[in-house]
Short mmCIF file of C-alpha atoms in Angstrom, two decimals:
data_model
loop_
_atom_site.label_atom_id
_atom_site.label_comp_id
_atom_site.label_asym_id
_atom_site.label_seq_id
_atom_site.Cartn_x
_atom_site.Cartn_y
_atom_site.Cartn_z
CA UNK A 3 -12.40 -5.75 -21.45
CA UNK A 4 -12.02 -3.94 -17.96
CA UNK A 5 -11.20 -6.14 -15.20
CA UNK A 6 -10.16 -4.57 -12.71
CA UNK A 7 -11.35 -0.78 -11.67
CA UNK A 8 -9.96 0.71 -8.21
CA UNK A 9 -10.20 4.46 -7.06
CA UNK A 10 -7.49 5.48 -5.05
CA UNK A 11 -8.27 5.55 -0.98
CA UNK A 12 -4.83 7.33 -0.38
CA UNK A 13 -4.61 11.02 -2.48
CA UNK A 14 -1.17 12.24 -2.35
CA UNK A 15 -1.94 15.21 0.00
CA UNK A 16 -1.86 18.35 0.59
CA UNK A 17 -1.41 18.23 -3.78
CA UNK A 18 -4.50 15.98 -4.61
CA UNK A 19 -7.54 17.45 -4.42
CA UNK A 20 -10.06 14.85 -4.63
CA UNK A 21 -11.85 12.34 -3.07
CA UNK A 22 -10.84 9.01 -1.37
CA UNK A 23 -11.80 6.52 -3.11
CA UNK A 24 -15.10 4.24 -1.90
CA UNK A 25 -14.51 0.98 -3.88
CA UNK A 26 -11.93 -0.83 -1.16
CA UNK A 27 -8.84 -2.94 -3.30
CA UNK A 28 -10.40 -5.51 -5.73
CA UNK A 29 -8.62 -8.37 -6.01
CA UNK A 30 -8.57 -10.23 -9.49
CA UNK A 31 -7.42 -13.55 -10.90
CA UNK A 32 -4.79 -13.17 -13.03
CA UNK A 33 -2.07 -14.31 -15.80
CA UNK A 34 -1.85 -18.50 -15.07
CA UNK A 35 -4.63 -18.37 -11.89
CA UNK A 36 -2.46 -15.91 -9.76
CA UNK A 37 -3.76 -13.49 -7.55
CA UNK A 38 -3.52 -9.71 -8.96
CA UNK A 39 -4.40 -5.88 -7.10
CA UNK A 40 -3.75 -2.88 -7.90
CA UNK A 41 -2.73 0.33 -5.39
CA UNK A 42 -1.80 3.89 -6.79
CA UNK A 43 1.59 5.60 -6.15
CA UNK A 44 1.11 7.45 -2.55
CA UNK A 45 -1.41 4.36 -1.40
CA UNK A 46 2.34 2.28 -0.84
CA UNK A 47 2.98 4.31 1.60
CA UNK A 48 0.57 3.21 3.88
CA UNK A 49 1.46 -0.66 5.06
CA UNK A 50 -2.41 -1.33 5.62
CA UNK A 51 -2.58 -1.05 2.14
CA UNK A 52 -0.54 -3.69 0.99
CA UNK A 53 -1.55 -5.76 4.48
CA UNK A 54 -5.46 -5.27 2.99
CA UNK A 55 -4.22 -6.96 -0.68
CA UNK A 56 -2.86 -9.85 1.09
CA UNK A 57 -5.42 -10.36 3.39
CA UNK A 58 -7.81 -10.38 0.34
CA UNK A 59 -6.01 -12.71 -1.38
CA UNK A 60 -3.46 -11.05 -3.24
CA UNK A 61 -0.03 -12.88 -4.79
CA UNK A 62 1.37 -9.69 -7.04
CA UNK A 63 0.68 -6.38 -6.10
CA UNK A 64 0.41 -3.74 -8.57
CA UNK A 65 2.06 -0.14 -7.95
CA UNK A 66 1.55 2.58 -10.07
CA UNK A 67 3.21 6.32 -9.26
CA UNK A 68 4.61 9.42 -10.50
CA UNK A 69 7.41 9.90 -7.58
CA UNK A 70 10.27 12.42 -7.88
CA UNK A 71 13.62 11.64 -6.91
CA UNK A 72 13.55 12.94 -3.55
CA UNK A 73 11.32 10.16 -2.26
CA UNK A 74 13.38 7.19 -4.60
CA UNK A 75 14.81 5.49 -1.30
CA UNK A 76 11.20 5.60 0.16
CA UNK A 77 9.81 4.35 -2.88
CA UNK A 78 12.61 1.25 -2.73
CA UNK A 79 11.85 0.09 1.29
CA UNK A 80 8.60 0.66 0.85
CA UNK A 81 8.00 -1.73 -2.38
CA UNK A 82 10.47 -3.70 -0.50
CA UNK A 83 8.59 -4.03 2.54
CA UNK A 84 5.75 -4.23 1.45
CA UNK A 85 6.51 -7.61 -0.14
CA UNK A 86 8.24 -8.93 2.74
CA UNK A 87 5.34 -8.16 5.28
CA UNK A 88 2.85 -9.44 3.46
CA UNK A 89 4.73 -12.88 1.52
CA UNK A 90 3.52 -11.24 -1.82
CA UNK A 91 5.09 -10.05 -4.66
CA UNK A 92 5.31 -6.28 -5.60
CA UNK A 93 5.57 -5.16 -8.86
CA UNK A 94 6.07 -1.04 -9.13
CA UNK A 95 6.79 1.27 -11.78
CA UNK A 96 7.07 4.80 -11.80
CA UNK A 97 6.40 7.76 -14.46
CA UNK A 98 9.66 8.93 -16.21
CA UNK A 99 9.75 12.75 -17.19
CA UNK A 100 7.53 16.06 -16.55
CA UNK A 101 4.09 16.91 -16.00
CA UNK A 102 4.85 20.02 -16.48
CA UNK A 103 5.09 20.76 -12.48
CA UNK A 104 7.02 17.59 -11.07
CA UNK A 105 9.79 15.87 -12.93
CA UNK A 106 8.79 12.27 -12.28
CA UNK A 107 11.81 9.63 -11.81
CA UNK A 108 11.26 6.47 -14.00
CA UNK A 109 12.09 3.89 -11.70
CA UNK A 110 10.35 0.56 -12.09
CA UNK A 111 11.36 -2.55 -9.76
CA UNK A 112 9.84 -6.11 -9.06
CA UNK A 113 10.41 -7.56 -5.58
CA UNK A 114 10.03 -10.82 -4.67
CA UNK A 115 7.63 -12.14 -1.64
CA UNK A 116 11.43 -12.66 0.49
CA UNK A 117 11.62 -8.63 -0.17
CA UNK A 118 14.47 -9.14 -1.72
CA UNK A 119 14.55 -7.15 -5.56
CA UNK A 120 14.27 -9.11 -8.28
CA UNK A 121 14.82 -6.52 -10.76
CA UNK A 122 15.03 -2.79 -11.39
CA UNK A 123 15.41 -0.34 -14.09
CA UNK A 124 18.23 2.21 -13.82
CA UNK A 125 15.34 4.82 -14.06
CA UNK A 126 15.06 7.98 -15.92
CA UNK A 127 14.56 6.35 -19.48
CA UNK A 128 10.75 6.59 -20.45
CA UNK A 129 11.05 3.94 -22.69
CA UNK A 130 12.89 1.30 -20.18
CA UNK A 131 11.30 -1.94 -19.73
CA UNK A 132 11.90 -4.11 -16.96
CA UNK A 133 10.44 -7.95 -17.21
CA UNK A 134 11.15 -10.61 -14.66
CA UNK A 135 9.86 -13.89 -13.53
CA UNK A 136 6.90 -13.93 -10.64
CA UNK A 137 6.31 -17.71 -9.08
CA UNK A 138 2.94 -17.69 -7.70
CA UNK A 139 3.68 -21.13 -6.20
CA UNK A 140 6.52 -19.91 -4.01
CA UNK A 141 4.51 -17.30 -2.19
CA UNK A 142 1.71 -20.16 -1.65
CA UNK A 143 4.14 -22.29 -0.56
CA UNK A 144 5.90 -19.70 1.61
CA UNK A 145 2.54 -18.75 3.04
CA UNK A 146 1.26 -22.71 3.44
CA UNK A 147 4.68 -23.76 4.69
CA UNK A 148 6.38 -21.21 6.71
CA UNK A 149 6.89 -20.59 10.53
CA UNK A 150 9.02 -18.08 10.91
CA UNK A 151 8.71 -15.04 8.72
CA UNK A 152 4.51 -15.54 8.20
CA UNK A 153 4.10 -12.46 9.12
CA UNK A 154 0.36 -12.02 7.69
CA UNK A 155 -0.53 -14.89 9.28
CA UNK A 156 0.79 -14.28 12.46
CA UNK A 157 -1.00 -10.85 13.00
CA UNK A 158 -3.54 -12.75 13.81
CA UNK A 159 -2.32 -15.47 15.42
CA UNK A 160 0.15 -13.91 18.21
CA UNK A 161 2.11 -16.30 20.60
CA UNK A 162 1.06 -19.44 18.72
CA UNK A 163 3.92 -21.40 20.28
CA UNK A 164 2.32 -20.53 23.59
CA UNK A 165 -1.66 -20.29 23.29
CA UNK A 166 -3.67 -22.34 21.20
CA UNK A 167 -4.81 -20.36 18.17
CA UNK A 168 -2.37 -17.86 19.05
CA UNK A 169 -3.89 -14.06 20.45
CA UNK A 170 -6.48 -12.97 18.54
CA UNK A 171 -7.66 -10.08 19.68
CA UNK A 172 -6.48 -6.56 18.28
CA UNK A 173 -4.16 -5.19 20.60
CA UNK A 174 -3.45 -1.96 18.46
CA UNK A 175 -4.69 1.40 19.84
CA UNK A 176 -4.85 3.29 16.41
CA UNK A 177 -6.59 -0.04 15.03
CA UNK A 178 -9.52 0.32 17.77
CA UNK A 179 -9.49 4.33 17.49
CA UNK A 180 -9.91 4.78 13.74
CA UNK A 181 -12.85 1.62 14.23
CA UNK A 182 -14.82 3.96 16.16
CA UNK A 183 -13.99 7.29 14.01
CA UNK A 184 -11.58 8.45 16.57
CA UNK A 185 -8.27 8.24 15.12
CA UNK A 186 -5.91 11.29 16.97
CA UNK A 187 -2.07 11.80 17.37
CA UNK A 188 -0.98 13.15 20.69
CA UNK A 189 0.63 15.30 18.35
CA UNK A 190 -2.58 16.18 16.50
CA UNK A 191 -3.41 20.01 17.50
CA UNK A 192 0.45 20.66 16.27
CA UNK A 193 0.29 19.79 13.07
CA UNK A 194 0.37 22.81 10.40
CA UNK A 195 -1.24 21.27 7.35
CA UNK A 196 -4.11 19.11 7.65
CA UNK A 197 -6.23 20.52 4.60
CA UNK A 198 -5.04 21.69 0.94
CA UNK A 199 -5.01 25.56 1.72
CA UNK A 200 -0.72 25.51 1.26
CA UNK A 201 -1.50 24.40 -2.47
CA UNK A 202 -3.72 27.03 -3.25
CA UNK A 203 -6.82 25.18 -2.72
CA UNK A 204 -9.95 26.54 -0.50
CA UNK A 205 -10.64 24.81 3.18
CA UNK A 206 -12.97 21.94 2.63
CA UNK A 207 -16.59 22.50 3.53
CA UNK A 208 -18.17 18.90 3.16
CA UNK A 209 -17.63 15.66 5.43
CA UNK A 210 -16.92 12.54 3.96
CA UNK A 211 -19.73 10.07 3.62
CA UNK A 212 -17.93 7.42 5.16
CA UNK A 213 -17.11 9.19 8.25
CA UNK A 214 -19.04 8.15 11.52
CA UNK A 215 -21.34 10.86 12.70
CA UNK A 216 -20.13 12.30 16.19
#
């Protein structure tokens, strides 16, 4: 039985040469009543991501990827972070061995909703398994109970010591921009690779339906 089905919103560019994915995160009950979602490899690199799996509802996050070893401390503070941000627990694992093109790592690691790791594999065994114990009760707690440190909450309660409710307006400038369809960098007209062309692959021709229209 499929229960959960998610296209990936965050292709590992300039290598990937497909689509974003249109679905958003779907969030699922789980083993015991806890809160599952899934994300894919290069999607933990992006904090909104694992912000947008809380925010729906998410206890355990699921991360699936095919890193190399030049990205492994990335991959750590980012599954690390990830958890901490959001009071959720991250559970990653990572592809051991070739593709034939990359040599993948093998690293998997659970970290608890503190960020702290709860367990990880040595890596580059394909047949490692790493099992741990997830308390879906501790994050609720943690998120129910704590001041300090609820982050996710906070966002959008700013200053709640000092104005009732806290702020709750969105003060962020790349928040408002990419709202309207007008996310830019200052640095934007400097950058060398904004299409797949260094991989071999032809200049796209086709907008993306989600786009806003100018």
């Amino acid at each position: 039985e499929e229960v959960l089905y998610y296209r990936k919103l965050h292709p590992w560019c300039p290598v990937e040469p497909w689509s974003p994915g249109d679905l958003g995160i779907p969030v699922i009950d789980g083993p015991n009543g806890c809160k599952l979602a899934l994300i894919i490899c290069h999607d933990g690199n992006f904090p909104e991501m694992a912000r947008e799996c809380a925010y729906k509802g998410a206890e355990v996050m699921i991360r699936t990827a095919g890193y190399t070893a030049p990205i492994r401390h990335a991959w750590k503070i980012t599954n690390q972070s990830n958890a901490f941000q959001n009071l959720m627990v991250t559970a990653s694992v990572c592809m051991s061995g070739s593709d034939g093109t990359f040599d993948s790592m093998g690293e998997g690691m659970i970290c608890n909703f503190d960020g702290t790791v709860l367990v990880a594999s040595n890596g580059g065994r394909p047949d490692e398994i790493i099992t741990g114990e997830v308390r879906p009760d501790l994050i609720r707690e943690a998120r129910l109970g704590w001041g300090v440190e609820n982050n996710i909450y906070q966002l959008g309660a700013r200053a709640m010591t000092a104005v009732r409710g806290g702020a709750r307006d969105c003060p962020y400038t790349f928040m408002q921009d990419m709202v309207q369809g007008k996310y830019r960098l200052p640095w934007h007209d400097e950058i060398s690779i904004k299409d797949g062309t260094s991989c071999g692959f032809e200049p796209p021709t086709r907008e993306y339906k989600g786009n806003l229209s100018e």
